[in-house]
Amino acid sequence: MLASFVLALELAHRYSAIAVFDPKIGYRGLDRYIITISHTPDYQVGDRVDIKRDPCQTVKVVLCGAPNTGKTVFRDGLKEAILEREDVPQDFYTISGCPDGDGSWFAQTAQKYPELAAELKAEYKAKFTPEFAQDKARTVDVIKNSLLLFDVGGKISAENELIMAQATHAVILAKSESEVADWQGFCRQLNLTVIAIIYSSLDATTDTIQTQTPQLRGTVHRLIRGESVKTRPMIQELAKQLVELASL
């Protein structure tokens, strides 16, 4: 946010209009930009500019699995681990596919301003409705960044089916073999490639990596809110594999 204001200050006086890319409102084959600054009658603030997109590979990874496995904590740690890599795609993007108020902004806000984070979470929390699922599915569909990471709620449902159908790959986070089997079957129905099966262990003290290829398997320990998990070996390995997958 701070960087965007600095850029705006420098660029606003050099060009007749400035438009900002919004990946959530794109359309098939088009990138959409919104005019935010204008010194010309040719554009009004709020106008939309559509630009045809060159075809490119898009890797859309859904983090799914049973409830109470720490998916939100895992997602935030994975996001941080990816962003800290030197080979991270410049357009890497992450969103939340849950209406629970834990958006991709929540973890960092909670670390610095816990009361504000709790207030915003309560304000943004909503019910998991068909309308929410349709809107979220459309958002995932139109995002054409080279690497997208998003999580979904912990139930095998029609709403999650609609959202997850827009993904290309899946990571399953679970606590038992039966949970894994259920979500593997769900991903199979949606033709999603499951690239990782990870067991979440609250009581363990270390991660374990059993296999790296052709499918990452193992455990991740202690996914507790408020704790930084970006350096966990399992999260580091998955971050590496996702970046490599997006660069193929």
Short mmCIF file of N, CA and C in Angstrom, two decimals, residues 36-122:
data_model
loop_
_atom_site.label_atom_id
_atom_site.label_comp_id
_atom_site.label_asym_id
_atom_site.label_seq_id
_atom_site.Cartn_x
_atom_site.Cartn_y
_atom_site.Cartn_z
N THR A 36 -7.66 5.29 -12.26
CA THR A 36 -7.66 5.84 -10.90
C THR A 36 -7.24 7.30 -10.85
N ILE A 37 -6.49 7.76 -11.87
CA ILE A 37 -6.07 9.16 -11.96
C ILE A 37 -6.21 9.60 -13.41
N SER A 38 -6.78 10.76 -13.63
CA SER A 38 -6.94 11.23 -15.01
C SER A 38 -6.80 12.74 -15.07
N HIS A 39 -6.00 13.18 -16.06
CA HIS A 39 -5.85 14.62 -16.35
C HIS A 39 -6.31 14.91 -17.77
N THR A 40 -7.11 14.03 -18.33
CA THR A 40 -7.54 14.18 -19.71
C THR A 40 -9.03 13.86 -19.82
N PRO A 41 -9.74 14.53 -20.70
CA PRO A 41 -11.16 14.21 -20.90
C PRO A 41 -11.38 12.86 -21.57
N ASP A 42 -10.31 12.24 -22.07
CA ASP A 42 -10.45 10.94 -22.72
C ASP A 42 -10.82 9.84 -21.74
N TYR A 43 -10.46 10.03 -20.46
CA TYR A 43 -10.75 9.01 -19.45
C TYR A 43 -11.32 9.68 -18.21
N GLN A 44 -12.27 8.99 -17.61
CA GLN A 44 -12.82 9.42 -16.33
C GLN A 44 -12.40 8.43 -15.25
N VAL A 45 -12.19 8.94 -14.03
CA VAL A 45 -11.86 8.04 -12.93
C VAL A 45 -12.98 7.02 -12.77
N GLY A 46 -12.60 5.75 -12.73
CA GLY A 46 -13.58 4.66 -12.65
C GLY A 46 -13.82 3.97 -13.97
N ASP A 47 -13.36 4.56 -15.09
CA ASP A 47 -13.51 3.90 -16.38
C ASP A 47 -12.73 2.59 -16.39
N ARG A 48 -13.21 1.65 -17.18
CA ARG A 48 -12.56 0.35 -17.32
C ARG A 48 -11.85 0.28 -18.66
N VAL A 49 -10.63 -0.25 -18.63
CA VAL A 49 -9.85 -0.43 -19.85
C VAL A 49 -9.57 -1.92 -20.02
N ASP A 50 -10.00 -2.50 -21.14
CA ASP A 50 -9.79 -3.91 -21.41
C ASP A 50 -8.63 -4.09 -22.37
N ILE A 51 -7.72 -4.99 -22.01
CA ILE A 51 -6.55 -5.26 -22.84
C ILE A 51 -6.49 -6.76 -23.09
N LYS A 52 -6.35 -7.15 -24.36
CA LYS A 52 -6.29 -8.55 -24.70
C LYS A 52 -5.05 -9.18 -24.12
N ARG A 53 -5.22 -10.32 -23.50
CA ARG A 53 -4.13 -11.00 -22.82
C ARG A 53 -3.48 -12.03 -23.73
N ASP A 54 -2.16 -12.10 -23.71
CA ASP A 54 -1.46 -13.15 -24.42
C ASP A 54 -1.67 -14.47 -23.68
N PRO A 55 -1.92 -15.56 -24.41
CA PRO A 55 -2.12 -16.85 -23.74
C PRO A 55 -0.90 -17.24 -22.91
N CYS A 56 -1.12 -17.75 -21.71
CA CYS A 56 -0.01 -18.17 -20.87
C CYS A 56 -0.50 -19.26 -19.91
N GLN A 57 0.44 -20.02 -19.39
CA GLN A 57 0.07 -21.07 -18.44
C GLN A 57 -0.38 -20.46 -17.12
N THR A 58 -1.43 -21.00 -16.58
CA THR A 58 -1.92 -20.56 -15.28
C THR A 58 -2.03 -21.76 -14.37
N VAL A 59 -1.34 -21.71 -13.24
CA VAL A 59 -1.40 -22.76 -12.23
C VAL A 59 -2.27 -22.24 -11.08
N LYS A 60 -3.40 -22.89 -10.85
CA LYS A 60 -4.33 -22.48 -9.80
C LYS A 60 -4.42 -23.61 -8.78
N VAL A 61 -3.86 -23.37 -7.61
CA VAL A 61 -3.73 -24.40 -6.60
C VAL A 61 -4.73 -24.16 -5.48
N VAL A 62 -5.60 -25.15 -5.23
CA VAL A 62 -6.56 -25.04 -4.13
C VAL A 62 -6.04 -25.84 -2.94
N LEU A 63 -6.04 -25.21 -1.79
CA LEU A 63 -5.70 -25.88 -0.53
C LEU A 63 -7.01 -26.34 0.09
N CYS A 64 -7.22 -27.64 0.16
CA CYS A 64 -8.49 -28.17 0.62
C CYS A 64 -8.26 -29.23 1.70
N GLY A 65 -9.36 -29.66 2.31
CA GLY A 65 -9.25 -30.69 3.33
C GLY A 65 -10.26 -30.48 4.44
N ALA A 66 -10.17 -31.35 5.43
CA ALA A 66 -11.14 -31.36 6.52
C ALA A 66 -11.04 -30.10 7.37
N PRO A 67 -12.10 -29.78 8.12
CA PRO A 67 -12.06 -28.61 9.00
C PRO A 67 -11.10 -28.82 10.16
N ASN A 68 -10.68 -27.71 10.77
CA ASN A 68 -9.82 -27.73 11.96
C ASN A 68 -8.48 -28.42 11.73
N THR A 69 -7.96 -28.27 10.53
CA THR A 69 -6.62 -28.81 10.23
C THR A 69 -5.58 -27.70 10.15
N GLY A 70 -6.01 -26.45 10.22
CA GLY A 70 -5.07 -25.33 10.15
C GLY A 70 -4.83 -24.82 8.75
N LYS A 71 -5.83 -24.96 7.88
CA LYS A 71 -5.63 -24.54 6.48
C LYS A 71 -5.30 -23.06 6.34
N THR A 72 -5.95 -22.22 7.11
CA THR A 72 -5.69 -20.78 6.99
C THR A 72 -4.27 -20.45 7.44
N VAL A 73 -3.83 -21.04 8.54
CA VAL A 73 -2.45 -20.82 9.01
C VAL A 73 -1.46 -21.36 7.99
N PHE A 74 -1.77 -22.54 7.45
CA PHE A 74 -0.90 -23.14 6.44
C PHE A 74 -0.82 -22.27 5.20
N ARG A 75 -1.97 -21.78 4.75
CA ARG A 75 -2.00 -20.92 3.56
C ARG A 75 -1.17 -19.66 3.75
N ASP A 76 -1.30 -19.02 4.90
CA ASP A 76 -0.56 -17.79 5.14
C ASP A 76 0.94 -18.05 5.22
N GLY A 77 1.32 -19.16 5.86
CA GLY A 77 2.74 -19.51 5.92
C GLY A 77 3.30 -19.84 4.55
N LEU A 78 2.50 -20.56 3.75
CA LEU A 78 2.93 -20.90 2.39
C LEU A 78 3.07 -19.66 1.54
N LYS A 79 2.14 -18.73 1.68
CA LYS A 79 2.22 -17.47 0.94
C LYS A 79 3.52 -16.74 1.26
N GLU A 80 3.85 -16.63 2.54
CA GLU A 80 5.08 -15.95 2.95
C GLU A 80 6.31 -16.67 2.41
N ALA A 81 6.30 -18.00 2.46
CA ALA A 81 7.44 -18.77 1.99
C ALA A 81 7.65 -18.57 0.49
N ILE A 82 6.56 -18.53 -0.27
CA ILE A 82 6.68 -18.31 -1.72
C ILE A 82 7.19 -16.91 -2.02
N LEU A 83 6.65 -15.91 -1.32
CA LEU A 83 7.05 -14.53 -1.58
C LEU A 83 8.51 -14.26 -1.25
N GLU A 84 9.08 -15.04 -0.34
CA GLU A 84 10.48 -14.83 0.05
C GLU A 84 11.47 -15.55 -0.85
N ARG A 85 10.98 -16.32 -1.78
CA ARG A 85 11.87 -17.01 -2.72
C ARG A 85 12.34 -16.04 -3.81
N GLU A 86 13.58 -16.20 -4.23
CA GLU A 86 14.12 -15.34 -5.28
C GLU A 86 13.48 -15.61 -6.63
N ASP A 87 13.01 -16.83 -6.83
CA ASP A 87 12.42 -17.21 -8.12
C ASP A 87 10.90 -17.11 -8.12
N VAL A 88 10.31 -16.39 -7.16
CA VAL A 88 8.86 -16.28 -7.10
C VAL A 88 8.33 -15.57 -8.35
N PRO A 89 7.26 -16.08 -8.96
CA PRO A 89 6.66 -15.36 -10.10
C PRO A 89 6.21 -13.97 -9.66
N GLN A 90 6.46 -12.98 -10.47
CA GLN A 90 6.12 -11.61 -10.09
C GLN A 90 4.62 -11.40 -9.94
N ASP A 91 3.84 -12.24 -10.58
CA ASP A 91 2.38 -12.07 -10.50
C ASP A 91 1.73 -13.10 -9.57
N PHE A 92 2.51 -13.72 -8.69
CA PHE A 92 1.93 -14.66 -7.72
C PHE A 92 0.83 -13.96 -6.93
N TYR A 93 -0.29 -14.69 -6.73
CA TYR A 93 -1.46 -14.08 -6.11
C TYR A 93 -2.13 -15.10 -5.20
N THR A 94 -2.70 -14.64 -4.11
CA THR A 94 -3.41 -15.54 -3.20
C THR A 94 -4.69 -14.89 -2.71
N ILE A 95 -5.75 -15.70 -2.60
CA ILE A 95 -7.03 -15.21 -2.11
C ILE A 95 -7.63 -16.26 -1.17
N SER A 96 -8.69 -15.89 -0.49
CA SER A 96 -9.41 -16.83 0.34
C SER A 96 -10.70 -17.25 -0.36
N GLY A 97 -10.99 -18.55 -0.31
CA GLY A 97 -12.24 -19.04 -0.89
C GLY A 97 -13.25 -19.38 0.19
N CYS A 98 -13.06 -18.82 1.39
CA CYS A 98 -13.96 -19.09 2.51
C CYS A 98 -14.62 -17.79 2.97
N PRO A 99 -15.85 -17.86 3.43
CA PRO A 99 -16.52 -16.65 3.93
C PRO A 99 -16.34 -16.45 5.43
N ASP A 100 -15.25 -17.01 6.00
CA ASP A 100 -15.08 -16.98 7.45
C ASP A 100 -14.39 -15.73 7.98
N GLY A 101 -14.08 -14.79 7.07
CA GLY A 101 -13.45 -13.55 7.51
C GLY A 101 -11.95 -13.61 7.58
N ASP A 102 -11.36 -14.80 7.37
CA ASP A 102 -9.90 -14.93 7.40
C ASP A 102 -9.34 -14.72 6.00
N GLY A 103 -9.42 -13.50 5.49
CA GLY A 103 -8.87 -13.21 4.17
C GLY A 103 -7.36 -13.31 4.18
N SER A 104 -6.75 -13.15 3.00
CA SER A 104 -5.30 -13.27 2.90
C SER A 104 -4.57 -12.17 3.67
N TRP A 105 -5.31 -11.17 4.11
CA TRP A 105 -4.75 -10.06 4.88
C TRP A 105 -4.71 -10.37 6.36
N PHE A 106 -5.44 -11.40 6.82
CA PHE A 106 -5.74 -11.55 8.24
C PHE A 106 -4.50 -11.81 9.10
N ALA A 107 -3.64 -12.73 8.68
CA ALA A 107 -2.53 -13.15 9.53
C ALA A 107 -1.60 -11.99 9.88
N GLN A 108 -1.20 -11.22 8.86
CA GLN A 108 -0.27 -10.12 9.12
C GLN A 108 -0.94 -9.03 9.96
N THR A 109 -2.22 -8.80 9.72
CA THR A 109 -2.93 -7.80 10.52
C THR A 109 -3.03 -8.26 11.97
N ALA A 110 -3.33 -9.55 12.17
CA ALA A 110 -3.47 -10.08 13.53
C ALA A 110 -2.17 -10.00 14.31
N GLN A 111 -1.04 -10.15 13.63
CA GLN A 111 0.26 -10.10 14.31
C GLN A 111 0.56 -8.70 14.85
N LYS A 112 0.16 -7.69 14.10
CA LYS A 112 0.48 -6.32 14.48
C LYS A 112 -0.68 -5.62 15.19
N TYR A 113 -1.89 -5.90 14.75
CA TYR A 113 -3.06 -5.22 15.31
C TYR A 113 -4.15 -6.25 15.60
N PRO A 114 -3.98 -7.07 16.64
CA PRO A 114 -4.92 -8.16 16.89
C PRO A 114 -6.36 -7.72 17.10
N GLU A 115 -6.58 -6.59 17.77
CA GLU A 115 -7.95 -6.13 18.02
C GLU A 115 -8.62 -5.72 16.71
N LEU A 116 -7.87 -5.02 15.86
CA LEU A 116 -8.42 -4.62 14.56
C LEU A 116 -8.72 -5.85 13.71
N ALA A 117 -7.82 -6.83 13.72
CA ALA A 117 -8.04 -8.05 12.94
C ALA A 117 -9.30 -8.77 13.39
N ALA A 118 -9.51 -8.87 14.70
CA ALA A 118 -10.71 -9.53 15.22
C ALA A 118 -11.97 -8.78 14.82
N GLU A 119 -11.88 -7.45 14.85
CA GLU A 119 -13.03 -6.62 14.48
C GLU A 119 -13.38 -6.81 13.00
N LEU A 120 -12.36 -6.81 12.15
CA LEU A 120 -12.59 -6.96 10.71
C LEU A 120 -13.08 -8.37 10.38
N LYS A 121 -12.53 -9.36 11.07
CA LYS A 121 -12.96 -10.74 10.84
C LYS A 121 -14.46 -10.89 11.12
N ALA A 122 -14.90 -10.31 12.24
CA ALA A 122 -16.31 -10.38 12.59
C ALA A 122 -17.17 -9.65 11.57
#
